[in-house]
CSV table of C-alpha atoms in Angstrom, one decimal:
chain,number,residue,atom,x,y,z
A,22,MET,CA,-30.5,41.3,-29.0
A,23,LEU,CA,-28.8,38.6,-31.3
A,24,LEU,CA,-25.1,40.9,-31.4
A,25,GLU,CA,-25.7,41.5,-27.8
A,26,GLU,CA,-26.3,38.0,-27.0
A,27,GLN,CA,-23.2,37.4,-29.1
A,28,ARG,CA,-21.1,40.0,-27.8
A,29,PHE,CA,-22.3,39.0,-24.5
A,30,LEU,CA,-20.9,35.1,-25.0
A,31,HIS,CA,-17.4,36.9,-26.5
A,32,GLU,CA,-17.2,38.8,-23.1
A,33,ASP,CA,-17.8,35.5,-21.0
A,34,LEU,CA,-15.7,33.4,-22.9
A,35,GLU,CA,-12.5,36.1,-22.9
A,36,ARG,CA,-13.7,36.4,-18.5
A,37,LEU,CA,-13.6,32.8,-18.5
A,38,GLU,CA,-10.2,31.5,-20.4
A,39,GLN,CA,-9.0,35.1,-17.5
A,40,GLY,CA,-10.0,32.9,-14.4
A,41,ILE,CA,-8.5,30.0,-15.7
A,42,SER,CA,-5.3,31.8,-16.3
A,43,ASP,CA,-5.2,33.3,-12.9
A,44,ARG,CA,-6.3,29.6,-11.2
A,45,VAL,CA,-3.6,28.2,-12.6
A,46,ALA,CA,-0.6,30.8,-11.7
A,47,GLU,CA,-1.0,30.3,-8.2
A,48,ASP,CA,0.9,27.2,-6.4
A,49,PRO,CA,-1.7,26.4,-3.3
A,50,ARG,CA,0.1,24.3,-0.7
A,51,HIS,CA,-2.7,22.4,0.7
A,52,ILE,CA,-4.5,19.9,-0.3
A,53,ARG,CA,-7.7,20.9,-0.2
A,54,ASP,CA,-6.6,24.6,-1.7
A,55,ARG,CA,-5.3,22.6,-4.7
A,56,LEU,CA,-8.8,20.4,-5.2
A,57,ASN,CA,-10.8,23.4,-5.4
A,58,ARG,CA,-9.0,25.4,-7.4
A,59,ASP,CA,-9.0,22.4,-9.6
A,60,HIS,CA,-13.2,22.0,-9.6
A,61,GLN,CA,-13.5,25.6,-10.1
A,62,ILE,CA,-11.0,25.2,-12.3
A,63,SER,CA,-13.1,21.8,-14.1
A,64,GLY,CA,-16.3,23.7,-13.9
A,65,PHE,CA,-15.5,26.5,-16.5
A,66,LEU,CA,-14.1,24.4,-19.1
A,67,ASN,CA,-18.1,23.5,-18.7
A,68,ARG,CA,-18.9,26.8,-18.7
A,69,ILE,CA,-17.1,27.6,-21.2
A,70,GLN,CA,-19.0,24.4,-23.4
A,71,GLU,CA,-22.0,25.6,-23.0
A,72,GLN,CA,-21.1,28.8,-23.8
A,73,SER,CA,-19.0,28.4,-26.9
A,74,LYS,CA,-21.9,25.7,-28.4
A,75,ARG,CA,-24.5,28.5,-28.1
A,76,LEU,CA,-22.4,31.0,-29.9
A,77,LEU,CA,-21.9,28.3,-33.0
A,78,ASP,CA,-25.5,28.3,-32.7
A,79,ILE,CA,-26.0,32.2,-33.4
A,80,TYR,CA,-23.1,32.0,-35.8
A,81,HIS,CA,-25.4,29.5,-38.0
A,82,ASP,CA,-28.1,31.1,-37.0
A,83,THR,CA,-30.7,28.8,-39.2
A,84,GLU,CA,-34.1,30.4,-38.0
A,85,GLY,CA,-31.8,33.6,-40.6
A,86,LEU,CA,-32.6,35.8,-37.3
A,87,ARG,CA,-29.6,37.4,-36.9
A,88,MET,CA,-29.6,38.2,-40.8
A,89,ARG,CA,-32.5,40.4,-40.1
A,90,GLU,CA,-30.7,41.7,-37.3
A,91,ILE,CA,-28.0,43.4,-39.4
A,92,GLN,CA,-30.4,44.1,-42.2
A,93,SER,CA,-32.2,45.9,-40.2
A,94,ILE,CA,-29.7,47.9,-38.3
A,95,SER,CA,-27.5,48.5,-41.4
A,96,THR,CA,-31.6,49.8,-43.7
A,97,GLY,CA,-33.2,52.7,-42.8
A,98,ASP,CA,-32.4,55.0,-40.3
A,99,PRO,CA,-30.1,53.9,-37.4
A,100,PHE,CA,-31.4,56.3,-34.8
A,101,ASP,CA,-35.0,54.0,-35.2
A,102,GLU,CA,-33.6,51.3,-34.5
A,103,PHE,CA,-31.0,52.2,-31.5
A,104,TYR,CA,-34.1,53.8,-29.5
A,105,LYS,CA,-36.4,50.8,-30.4
A,106,GLN,CA,-34.1,48.8,-29.2
A,107,LEU,CA,-33.9,51.6,-26.9
A,108,ASN,CA,-37.3,51.4,-25.7
A,109,GLY,CA,-37.5,47.8,-25.1
A,110,ILE,CA,-34.6,47.4,-22.4
A,111,LYS,CA,-36.8,50.1,-20.6
A,112,GLU,CA,-39.9,48.6,-21.0
A,113,TYR,CA,-38.2,44.9,-19.3
A,114,HIS,CA,-36.1,47.0,-16.6
A,115,ARG,CA,-40.5,49.0,-16.0
A,116,GLN,CA,-41.3,45.0,-15.3
A,117,TYR,CA,-38.3,43.6,-13.8
A,118,PRO,CA,-37.5,46.9,-11.4
A,119,ASN,CA,-34.9,44.2,-9.4
A,120,GLU,CA,-33.9,42.4,-11.8
A,121,PRO,CA,-29.7,42.2,-11.2
A,122,VAL,CA,-27.4,42.8,-13.2
A,123,GLU,CA,-24.1,40.9,-13.6
A,124,ASN,CA,-20.8,42.1,-13.3
A,125,LEU,CA,-18.4,39.8,-16.1
A,126,GLU,CA,-15.8,41.7,-14.6
A,127,ARG,CA,-15.9,40.2,-11.0
A,128,ALA,CA,-17.9,37.2,-11.3
A,129,TYR,CA,-15.0,35.0,-12.3
A,130,LYS,CA,-12.4,36.8,-10.0
A,131,ARG,CA,-10.2,35.4,-7.4
A,132,LYS,CA,-12.0,36.6,-4.2
A,133,ALA,CA,-9.2,37.5,-1.3
A,134,PRO,CA,-11.0,36.4,2.6
A,135,GLY,CA,-11.3,40.1,3.4
A,136,GLU,CA,-14.4,40.3,0.1
A,137,GLY,CA,-16.7,37.8,0.6
A,138,GLU,CA,-15.3,34.7,-0.5
A,139,SER,CA,-17.5,31.4,1.8
A,140,ALA,CA,-15.1,30.2,4.3
A,141,THR,CA,-16.8,26.6,3.0
A,142,THR,CA,-15.3,25.8,0.1
A,143,GLU,CA,-16.5,24.0,-2.8
A,144,VAL,CA,-15.2,20.8,-1.7
A,145,ASP,CA,-15.4,20.7,2.1
A,146,ASN,CA,-18.7,18.3,1.4
A,147,MET,CA,-17.0,16.3,-1.0
A,148,PHE,CA,-15.0,13.8,1.1
A,149,THR,CA,-15.4,12.2,4.5
A,150,GLY,CA,-12.9,12.4,7.2
A,151,GLU,CA,-10.9,9.1,6.7
A,152,GLU,CA,-10.8,9.8,2.9
A,153,ALA,CA,-8.4,13.5,4.0
A,154,PHE,CA,-9.2,15.7,0.3
A,155,GLY,CA,-9.3,12.5,-1.6
A,156,ARG,CA,-4.8,11.3,-0.2
A,157,PHE,CA,-6.8,7.9,1.6
A,158,LEU,CA,-9.3,5.5,0.3
A,159,ASP,CA,-12.1,5.1,3.0
A,160,LEU,CA,-14.0,2.3,2.3
A,161,THR,CA,-14.9,0.9,5.9
A,162,THR,CA,-18.6,-0.4,5.0
A,163,LEU,CA,-17.1,-1.9,1.8
A,164,HIS,CA,-15.7,-4.2,4.2
A,165,GLU,CA,-18.1,-4.3,6.4
A,166,ASP,CA,-20.4,-5.7,3.1
A,167,TYR,CA,-17.4,-7.9,2.7
A,168,LEU,CA,-17.2,-9.8,5.9
A,169,ASN,CA,-21.1,-10.3,5.3
A,170,LEU,CA,-20.4,-12.4,2.3
A,171,PRO,CA,-20.9,-15.8,2.6
A,172,GLY,CA,-17.8,-18.4,2.6
A,173,VAL,CA,-15.1,-15.4,2.9
A,174,LYS,CA,-12.7,-15.3,5.8
A,175,ARG,CA,-12.3,-13.0,8.8
A,176,LEU,CA,-10.0,-10.3,7.4
A,177,SER,CA,-8.7,-7.1,9.4
A,178,TYR,CA,-9.5,-3.7,7.8
A,179,LEU,CA,-5.9,-3.7,6.5
A,180,GLN,CA,-5.4,-6.6,5.7
A,181,TYR,CA,-8.3,-6.1,3.4
A,182,LEU,CA,-6.8,-2.7,1.4
A,183,SER,CA,-3.9,-5.0,0.0
A,184,THR,CA,-6.8,-7.9,-0.6
A,185,PHE,CA,-9.8,-5.5,-2.0
A,186,ASP,CA,-9.6,-5.9,-6.0
A,187,THR,CA,-8.6,-9.4,-5.8
A,188,PHE,CA,-11.5,-11.7,-6.9
A,189,THR,CA,-9.4,-15.2,-7.5
A,190,PRO,CA,-8.6,-18.1,-4.8
A,191,PRO,CA,-6.4,-18.4,-2.8
A,192,GLN,CA,-6.5,-15.1,-2.0
A,193,CYS,CA,-10.5,-14.6,-2.3
A,194,PRO,CA,-11.9,-17.3,-1.1
A,195,ILE,CA,-15.6,-16.5,-3.0
A,196,ARG,CA,-16.4,-19.6,-5.0
A,197,ARG,CA,-18.3,-19.0,-8.5
A,198,MET,CA,-20.9,-19.6,-7.4
A,199,ASP,CA,-21.1,-17.5,-4.7
A,200,LYS,CA,-20.4,-14.9,-7.1
A,201,MET,CA,-23.7,-15.1,-9.1
A,202,THR,CA,-25.8,-13.9,-5.8
A,203,ASP,CA,-27.2,-11.0,-5.6
A,204,GLN,CA,-25.3,-9.6,-2.6
A,205,TYR,CA,-22.0,-9.9,-4.5
A,206,PHE,CA,-23.3,-8.7,-6.9
A,207,ILE,CA,-24.1,-5.1,-5.6
A,208,TYR,CA,-21.0,-5.5,-3.0
A,209,VAL,CA,-18.7,-5.7,-6.7
A,210,GLY,CA,-20.9,-2.3,-7.9
A,211,ARG,CA,-20.7,-0.1,-5.0
A,212,LEU,CA,-17.4,-0.6,-4.7
A,213,ALA,CA,-15.8,0.0,-8.6
A,214,ASP,CA,-18.6,2.6,-8.0
A,215,TYR,CA,-17.2,3.8,-5.2
A,216,LEU,CA,-14.1,3.9,-7.1
A,217,GLU,CA,-15.0,5.6,-10.0
A,218,ASN,CA,-16.6,8.6,-8.0
A,219,LEU,CA,-13.1,8.7,-6.1
A,220,LEU,CA,-11.7,9.2,-9.3
A,221,ARG,CA,-13.8,11.8,-10.9
A,222,ARG,CA,-13.5,13.7,-7.5
A,223,THR,CA,-9.9,14.0,-6.8
A,224,ARG,CA,-9.1,14.4,-10.9
A,225,PRO,CA,-11.6,17.0,-11.8
A,226,LEU,CA,-9.2,18.0,-14.7
A,227,GLU,CA,-8.0,14.4,-16.9
A,228,ASP,CA,-10.3,12.4,-19.0
A,229,LEU,CA,-12.1,10.1,-17.3
A,230,GLU,CA,-14.4,9.3,-19.7
A,231,LYS,CA,-12.0,8.1,-22.4
A,232,VAL,CA,-9.9,6.1,-19.3
A,233,PHE,CA,-13.2,5.0,-18.4
A,234,THR,CA,-15.1,4.0,-21.7
A,235,SER,CA,-11.2,2.0,-22.4
A,236,PHE,CA,-12.0,0.3,-20.2
A,237,ASP,CA,-14.8,-1.3,-21.2
A,238,GLN,CA,-12.7,-1.7,-24.8
A,239,ASP,CA,-10.1,-3.8,-23.0
A,240,PHE,CA,-12.8,-5.9,-21.2
A,241,GLU,CA,-15.1,-6.7,-24.4
A,242,LYS,CA,-11.7,-7.8,-26.0
A,243,ALA,CA,-10.5,-10.0,-22.9
A,244,TRP,CA,-13.7,-11.4,-22.7
A,245,ASP,CA,-14.4,-12.4,-26.0
A,246,ALA,CA,-10.7,-14.1,-26.1
A,247,ASN,CA,-11.4,-16.2,-22.4
A,248,GLU,CA,-9.0,-13.7,-21.0
A,249,VAL,CA,-10.9,-12.5,-17.9
A,250,LEU,CA,-8.8,-13.7,-14.6
A,251,GLY,CA,-11.6,-15.7,-13.2
A,252,TRP,CA,-13.9,-16.1,-15.6
A,253,GLY,CA,-12.3,-18.1,-18.1
A,254,PRO,CA,-12.4,-21.6,-18.9
A,255,GLU,CA,-9.7,-22.9,-16.7
A,256,ALA,CA,-12.0,-21.6,-13.5
A,257,GLN,CA,-15.2,-23.1,-14.8
A,258,ALA,CA,-14.1,-25.9,-12.5
A,259,ALA,CA,-15.1,-24.1,-9.6
A,260,GLY,CA,-18.7,-22.4,-10.9
A,261,LEU,CA,-22.4,-23.6,-10.9
A,262,ALA,CA,-21.9,-26.2,-13.5
A,263,ALA,CA,-19.2,-28.5,-11.6
A,264,PRO,CA,-18.5,-31.6,-13.6
A,265,ILE,CA,-20.0,-34.7,-10.9
A,266,THR,CA,-17.0,-36.4,-10.8
A,267,GLU,CA,-13.7,-33.9,-9.1
A,268,GLY,CA,-11.2,-34.1,-6.4
A,269,ALA,CA,-9.0,-37.0,-8.1
A,270,GLY,CA,-11.2,-38.2,-9.8
A,271,GLU,CA,-11.1,-42.2,-8.1
A,272,GLY,CA,-13.5,-41.8,-5.8
A,273,ILE,CA,-16.9,-40.8,-4.8
A,274,TRP,CA,-17.3,-37.2,-5.4
A,275,CYS,CA,-20.0,-35.0,-3.6
A,276,PRO,CA,-21.5,-31.8,-5.5
A,277,ASP,CA,-23.2,-31.1,-1.5
A,278,CYS,CA,-20.4,-31.3,0.4
A,279,GLU,CA,-18.2,-30.4,-2.2
A,280,LYS,CA,-15.5,-33.5,-0.9
A,281,GLU,CA,-14.7,-37.3,-2.2
A,282,PHE,CA,-15.1,-40.0,-0.8
A,283,ASN,CA,-12.5,-43.1,-1.3
A,284,ASN,CA,-14.7,-45.5,-0.3
A,285,ASP,CA,-18.8,-46.7,-1.0
A,286,ASN,CA,-19.9,-47.3,2.0
A,287,VAL,CA,-18.4,-44.1,3.8
A,288,TYR,CA,-20.0,-42.2,1.2
A,289,LYS,CA,-23.2,-44.0,1.5
A,290,SER,CA,-23.2,-43.2,5.4
A,291,HIS,CA,-22.2,-39.6,4.8
A,292,LEU,CA,-25.8,-39.5,3.0
A,293,SER,CA,-28.0,-39.7,6.0
A,294,GLY,CA,-25.8,-37.6,7.9
A,295,LYS,CA,-26.8,-33.4,8.9
A,296,LYS,CA,-23.9,-31.8,7.5
A,297,HIS,CA,-24.3,-32.6,4.3
A,298,ILE,CA,-28.5,-32.8,4.4
A,299,LYS,CA,-28.4,-29.2,5.6
A,300,ALA,CA,-25.5,-28.7,2.3
A,301,ALA,CA,-27.3,-30.6,-0.1
A,302,GLU,CA,-30.9,-28.3,0.9
A,303,LEU,CA,-28.5,-24.3,1.0
A,304,ARG,CA,-27.1,-26.1,-3.4
A,305,LYS,CA,-30.9,-26.2,-4.4
A,306,SER,CA,-31.8,-22.8,-3.1
A,307,ARG,CA,-28.3,-21.6,-4.8
A,308,VAL,CA,-29.0,-23.4,-7.9
A,309,GLY,CA,-33.0,-22.5,-7.3
A,310,THR,CA,-32.4,-18.7,-6.9
A,311,ASN,CA,-30.2,-18.7,-10.3
A,312,GLY,CA,-32.5,-20.1,-12.5
A,313,VAL,CA,-30.8,-23.4,-12.8
A,314,GLY,CA,-32.0,-26.6,-12.1
A,315,SER,CA,-30.4,-29.7,-11.1
A,316,SER,CA,-30.1,-31.6,-14.6
A,317,ASP,CA,-29.2,-28.8,-16.2
A,318,LEU,CA,-26.5,-29.1,-13.6
A,319,ASN,CA,-25.8,-32.1,-15.0
A,320,GLU,CA,-26.1,-31.5,-18.6
A,321,HIS,CA,-24.1,-28.2,-18.8
A,322,SER,CA,-20.9,-29.4,-16.1
A,323,ASN,CA,-18.4,-27.7,-19.2
A,324,SER,CA,-20.5,-24.6,-20.6
A,325,ARG,CA,-21.7,-21.3,-19.1
A,326,GLY,CA,-24.3,-22.5,-18.5
A,327,SER,CA,-28.4,-20.8,-20.1
A,328,THR,CA,-28.1,-16.3,-21.1
A,329,VAL,CA,-29.4,-15.5,-18.6
A,330,GLN,CA,-26.3,-17.5,-16.5
A,331,LYS,CA,-23.9,-16.2,-19.4
A,332,LEU,CA,-24.7,-12.6,-19.3
A,333,LYS,CA,-25.3,-12.4,-14.6
A,334,GLU,CA,-21.4,-13.8,-15.5
A,335,ARG,CA,-20.4,-11.3,-17.9
A,336,ALA,CA,-21.7,-8.2,-15.5
A,337,VAL,CA,-19.9,-9.4,-12.5
A,338,ALA,CA,-17.0,-9.9,-14.5
A,339,ASP,CA,-16.9,-6.1,-15.9
A,340,ARG,CA,-17.2,-4.8,-12.2
A,341,GLU,CA,-14.5,-7.0,-10.8
A,342,TYR,CA,-12.3,-5.6,-13.8
A,343,ARG,CA,-13.1,-2.4,-13.1
A,344,VAL,CA,-12.1,-2.9,-10.1
A,345,ARG,CA,-9.0,-3.4,-10.2
A,346,LYS,CA,-8.4,-1.0,-13.2
A,347,LEU,CA,-9.0,1.6,-11.1
A,348,ALA,CA,-7.5,0.1,-8.1
A,349,ALA,CA,-4.5,0.4,-10.3
A,350,SER,CA,-4.5,3.6,-11.3
A,351,MET,CA,-5.1,5.0,-7.6
A,352,GLU,CA,-2.7,2.5,-6.6
A,353,THR,CA,0.1,5.4,-4.3
A,354,GLN,CA,-3.9,6.5,-2.6
A,355,ARG,CA,-3.6,2.5,-1.1
A,356,ASN,CA,-0.6,2.8,-0.1
A,357,ASP,CA,-0.5,5.8,1.6
A,358,THR,CA,-3.9,5.0,3.4
A,359,ARG,CA,-2.2,1.8,4.9
A,360,VAL,CA,0.2,3.5,6.2
A,361,ASN,CA,-1.9,5.4,7.6
A,362,VAL,CA,-4.2,2.7,9.2
A,363,GLU,CA,-1.4,1.4,10.7
A,364,ARG,CA,0.4,5.4,12.0
A,365,LYS,CA,-4.1,5.5,13.4
A,366,GLN,CA,-4.0,2.3,15.6
A,367,GLY,CA,-0.2,3.3,17.3
A,368,MET,CA,-2.6,6.4,18.5
A,369,THR,CA,-4.8,7.7,21.2
A,370,GLU,CA,-8.1,8.8,20.2
A,371,ARG,CA,-7.4,11.8,21.4
A,372,GLU,CA,-4.9,12.0,19.6
A,373,ARG,CA,-6.5,11.1,16.2
A,374,GLN,CA,-9.1,13.3,16.5
A,375,MET,CA,-7.1,16.6,17.0
A,376,GLU,CA,-5.1,15.0,14.5
A,377,LEU,CA,-8.4,16.0,12.2
A,378,ASP,CA,-8.8,19.3,13.6
A,379,ALA,CA,-5.6,19.9,13.0
A,380,PHE,CA,-6.4,19.1,9.1
A,381,PHE,CA,-9.4,20.3,8.5
A,382,ALA,CA,-8.4,24.1,10.5
A,383,GLU,CA,-9.1,26.6,7.8
A,384,PRO,CA,-5.9,27.8,6.8
A,385,THR,CA,-5.1,32.1,8.5
A,386,GLU,CA,-4.6,33.0,4.7
A,387,ALA,CA,-4.1,36.9,4.8
A,388,ALA,CA,-3.8,39.1,1.4
A,389,PRO,CA,-0.7,39.6,0.9
A,390,ARG,CA,0.6,43.3,0.4
A,391,PRO,CA,3.9,43.8,-1.8
A,392,GLY,CA,5.7,45.4,1.6
A,393,ASP,CA,4.7,42.5,3.3
A,394,GLU,CA,5.7,39.4,2.1
A,395,ALA,CA,8.5,38.5,3.0
A,396,SER,CA,7.4,39.0,7.3
A,397,ASP,CA,3.9,37.1,6.2
A,398,SER,CA,6.0,34.6,5.4
A,399,ASP,CA,8.2,34.9,8.1
A,400,ASP,CA,5.3,34.6,9.7
A,401,ASP,CA,4.2,31.2,8.5
A,402,GLU,CA,7.1,29.9,9.3
A,403,LYS,CA,7.3,30.2,12.7
A,404,ILE,CA,5.9,27.8,15.3
A,405,TYR,CA,5.4,28.0,18.9
A,406,ASN,CA,7.8,25.7,20.7
A,407,PRO,CA,8.6,27.3,24.0
A,408,LEU,CA,10.2,24.5,25.3
A,409,LYS,CA,12.6,23.4,21.9
A,410,LEU,CA,10.7,20.6,21.3
A,411,PRO,CA,11.7,18.5,19.0
A,412,LEU,CA,10.3,18.2,15.1
A,413,ALA,CA,7.9,15.0,14.0
A,414,TRP,CA,7.8,14.7,10.4
A,415,ASP,CA,4.4,16.9,10.0
A,416,GLY,CA,6.5,19.4,11.5
A,417,LYS,CA,5.2,20.5,14.5
A,418,PRO,CA,7.0,19.6,18.1
A,419,ILE,CA,6.7,16.3,19.8
A,420,PRO,CA,4.9,15.7,22.7
A,421,TYR,CA,6.0,16.4,25.7
A,422,TRP,CA,5.6,13.0,27.2
A,423,LEU,CA,7.0,11.1,24.7
A,424,TYR,CA,10.2,13.9,24.5
A,425,LYS,CA,10.5,12.8,28.5
A,426,LEU,CA,10.0,8.6,27.5
A,427,HIS,CA,13.7,8.7,25.5
A,428,GLY,CA,15.1,11.4,27.7
A,429,LEU,CA,15.0,13.5,24.9
A,430,GLY,CA,16.1,16.6,28.0
A,431,VAL,CA,19.0,15.0,28.8
A,432,GLU,CA,22.6,16.4,26.3
A,433,PHE,CA,25.8,13.8,26.0
A,434,PRO,CA,28.7,15.9,25.1
A,435,CYS,CA,31.3,14.6,23.0
A,436,GLU,CA,34.8,16.2,22.4
A,437,ILE,CA,35.8,13.9,20.0
A,438,CYS,CA,32.8,14.2,17.6
A,439,GLY,CA,34.0,18.3,18.5
A,440,ASN,CA,32.2,19.2,20.9
A,441,PHE,CA,29.0,17.7,19.3
A,442,VAL,CA,26.6,17.6,21.6
A,443,TYR,CA,23.6,14.5,21.1
A,444,MET,CA,20.1,15.2,22.7
A,445,GLY,CA,18.7,11.8,24.3
A,446,ARG,CA,20.1,8.7,25.1
A,447,ARG,CA,19.9,6.4,22.0
A,448,ALA,CA,21.3,9.2,20.2
A,449,PHE,CA,24.5,9.7,22.3
A,450,ASP,CA,24.6,5.3,22.5
A,451,LYS,CA,24.4,5.4,18.3
A,452,HIS,CA,27.3,8.0,17.3
A,453,PHE,CA,30.1,5.5,18.8
A,454,ASN,CA,29.3,3.9,14.9
A,455,GLU,CA,28.5,6.5,13.2
A,456,ALA,CA,31.3,8.0,10.5
A,457,ARG,CA,31.6,11.2,12.7
A,458,HIS,CA,32.8,9.4,16.2
A,459,ILE,CA,35.3,7.6,13.8
A,460,TYR,CA,36.2,10.0,12.1
A,461,GLY,CA,37.3,11.9,14.5
A,462,LEU,CA,39.4,8.4,16.7
A,463,LYS,CA,41.3,8.0,13.0
A,464,CYS,CA,42.5,11.6,13.5
A,465,LEU,CA,44.1,11.0,17.5
A,466,GLY,CA,45.8,7.7,15.7
A,467,ILE,CA,43.6,5.0,17.2
A,468,THR,CA,42.8,2.3,14.7
A,469,ASN,CA,40.4,0.3,16.7
A,470,THR,CA,37.4,1.9,17.2
A,471,SER,CA,35.5,-1.0,18.8
A,472,LEU,CA,37.8,-1.0,22.4
A,473,PHE,CA,36.2,3.3,22.9
A,474,ARG,CA,33.3,3.2,23.7
A,475,GLU,CA,31.3,5.4,26.3
A,476,ILE,CA,34.9,7.4,25.8
A,477,THR,CA,33.9,11.0,24.4
A,478,GLY,CA,37.4,13.1,25.9
A,479,ILE,CA,40.3,13.5,23.7
A,480,GLU,CA,42.7,13.1,26.8
A,481,ASP,CA,41.0,10.1,28.2
A,482,ALA,CA,40.7,8.2,24.6
A,483,LEU,CA,44.7,8.7,23.6
A,484,LYS,CA,45.4,7.7,26.9
A,485,LEU,CA,43.6,4.9,27.0
A,486,TRP,CA,45.1,4.1,23.6
A,487,ASP,CA,49.0,4.2,25.2
A,488,LYS,CA,48.1,1.5,27.4
A,489,ILE,CA,47.1,-0.6,24.8
A,490,GLN,CA,49.8,0.2,22.7
A,491,ARG,CA,52.2,-0.7,26.3
A,492,ASP,CA,50.3,-3.7,27.0
A,493,LYS,CA,51.4,-5.7,23.6
A,494,LYS,CA,54.6,-4.6,23.5
A,495,LYS,CA,54.4,-6.0,27.8
A,496,GLU,CA,52.7,-9.4,25.8
A,497,ARG,CA,55.0,-9.5,22.7
A,498,ALA,CA,58.4,-9.2,25.2
A,499,GLY,CA,56.2,-12.0,27.8
A,500,GLY,CA,55.6,-14.1,25.1
A,501,GLU,CA,59.4,-14.2,23.6
A,502,ASN,CA,60.7,-16.1,27.6
A,503,ILE,CA,58.5,-18.0,28.2
A,504,VAL,CA,59.1,-21.3,25.9
A,505,GLN,CA,62.2,-22.5,28.3
A,506,MET,CA,65.6,-24.6,26.6
A,507,GLU,CA,67.4,-26.6,28.2
A,508,ASP,CA,71.5,-27.2,27.2
A,509,ALA,CA,72.9,-30.8,27.3
A,510,GLU,CA,74.8,-30.1,30.6
A,511,GLY,CA,71.4,-29.8,31.7
A,512,ASN,CA,71.4,-25.3,31.5
A,513,VAL,CA,68.1,-23.5,31.6
A,514,MET,CA,67.8,-20.5,29.4
A,515,PRO,CA,65.2,-19.1,27.1
A,516,GLU,CA,64.4,-20.1,23.8
A,517,LYS,CA,65.6,-17.2,21.6
A,518,VAL,CA,69.7,-17.4,23.6
A,519,TYR,CA,70.0,-21.5,23.2
A,520,TYR,CA,69.1,-20.6,19.6
A,521,ASP,CA,71.7,-18.0,19.1
A,522,LEU,CA,74.4,-19.8,21.3
A,523,GLN,CA,73.4,-22.7,18.8
A,524,LYS,CA,74.0,-20.8,16.2
A,525,GLN,CA,77.9,-19.5,17.4
A,526,GLY,CA,78.8,-22.9,17.9
A,527,LEU,CA,79.2,-22.3,21.4
A,528,LEU,CA,76.6,-24.9,22.2
């Protein structure tokens, strides 16, 4: 029956290609439907590879079974072979009477919601509520792990989103010696695994194995050249093998307290203090945990230490490098996550829950009929808005309390703007500096627009402009008569009259 299996595999491959073609032609609006489509296509591609491998094994025919079956059909009586295979099929179904028959015509065909399509899609259980089907990052658990690391500063979740891929000072206060602990190694590993897993879930059609392999190759080259950020020779002074004399190099350095003393007496007196004793015990425990003795600490002050120490540093540096690369490739989700966190901080718990329920609500999409496509599209665009509230960024009406708070129900018409109506006091006050209102004033011959704030009527604007012009003329006329001149005889006259008489030689 190898020929029948061969025919079945060819048919299966063609059905898979048709199923992929049908799904690629779709353009889902919801991100969940797009991810579900991509994961289905990814599954079909994996099945194509498996079926193609089986088909190639049949064609190679290493055991010669296919050739023998062809010879048995082509030689001798063909009916004998036909009835022999027919009896074999009957015997098989007699032993397994309830064996289901796979219908390839409907196996990969996209089912409509009314044809038995499951309401729960493949991607519904892949993401958490905070991730919103891969649009955002969910680093809340990893943020808590970061805060539990020794020597870190208290950061908010929003600050952590900006610095979680930074492992060098001053953004990251963790010293190189502290990075050798198991707690930090587990934290960096979990962070890298989460980002890699999220990338696989959100980009199922990309060749991610090739991308991850390139990350490893780049790390190998950078590590061999001592160019890994935070792990080069310039960072050795901050690690376990720190030299005995640090700081400015002028005083006495205490490696336990990591502090420099300029006075010998002060240095000796602090050795008996509780702070120094506690720091010495802590440093000794850390050194013992990492397998490095006190003698090794002094001998290897300018080297990586033992082979075990090098392997630990390499493993930690590899995970840090991978986190940086993964975070750079997911910069869009990172920025969107920061914006989403800031937005949610200004929302109440009820509003957050309503938004989450609306996002995860199953879109009711009925199977479109040719004659009802236009009506279905019109129904989808209709939004229940009996109060005629303004629409928010998501296309839905804003809350009624926000509508009342900003006074958006009050109308402010402006005759100068062509009887345009502004909703709310804020929009009305803002429009006096906009191009529409300024253009309307210039059409009336008014050039000084700053004096016409709160004036919306054409007649009122013209009256005010005429009054301003008259006042300016009076000021100019009055300004000419302010200066008084006196002739030799004591006659007082305006300056203009005085100069006119002087020019005529009458004075």
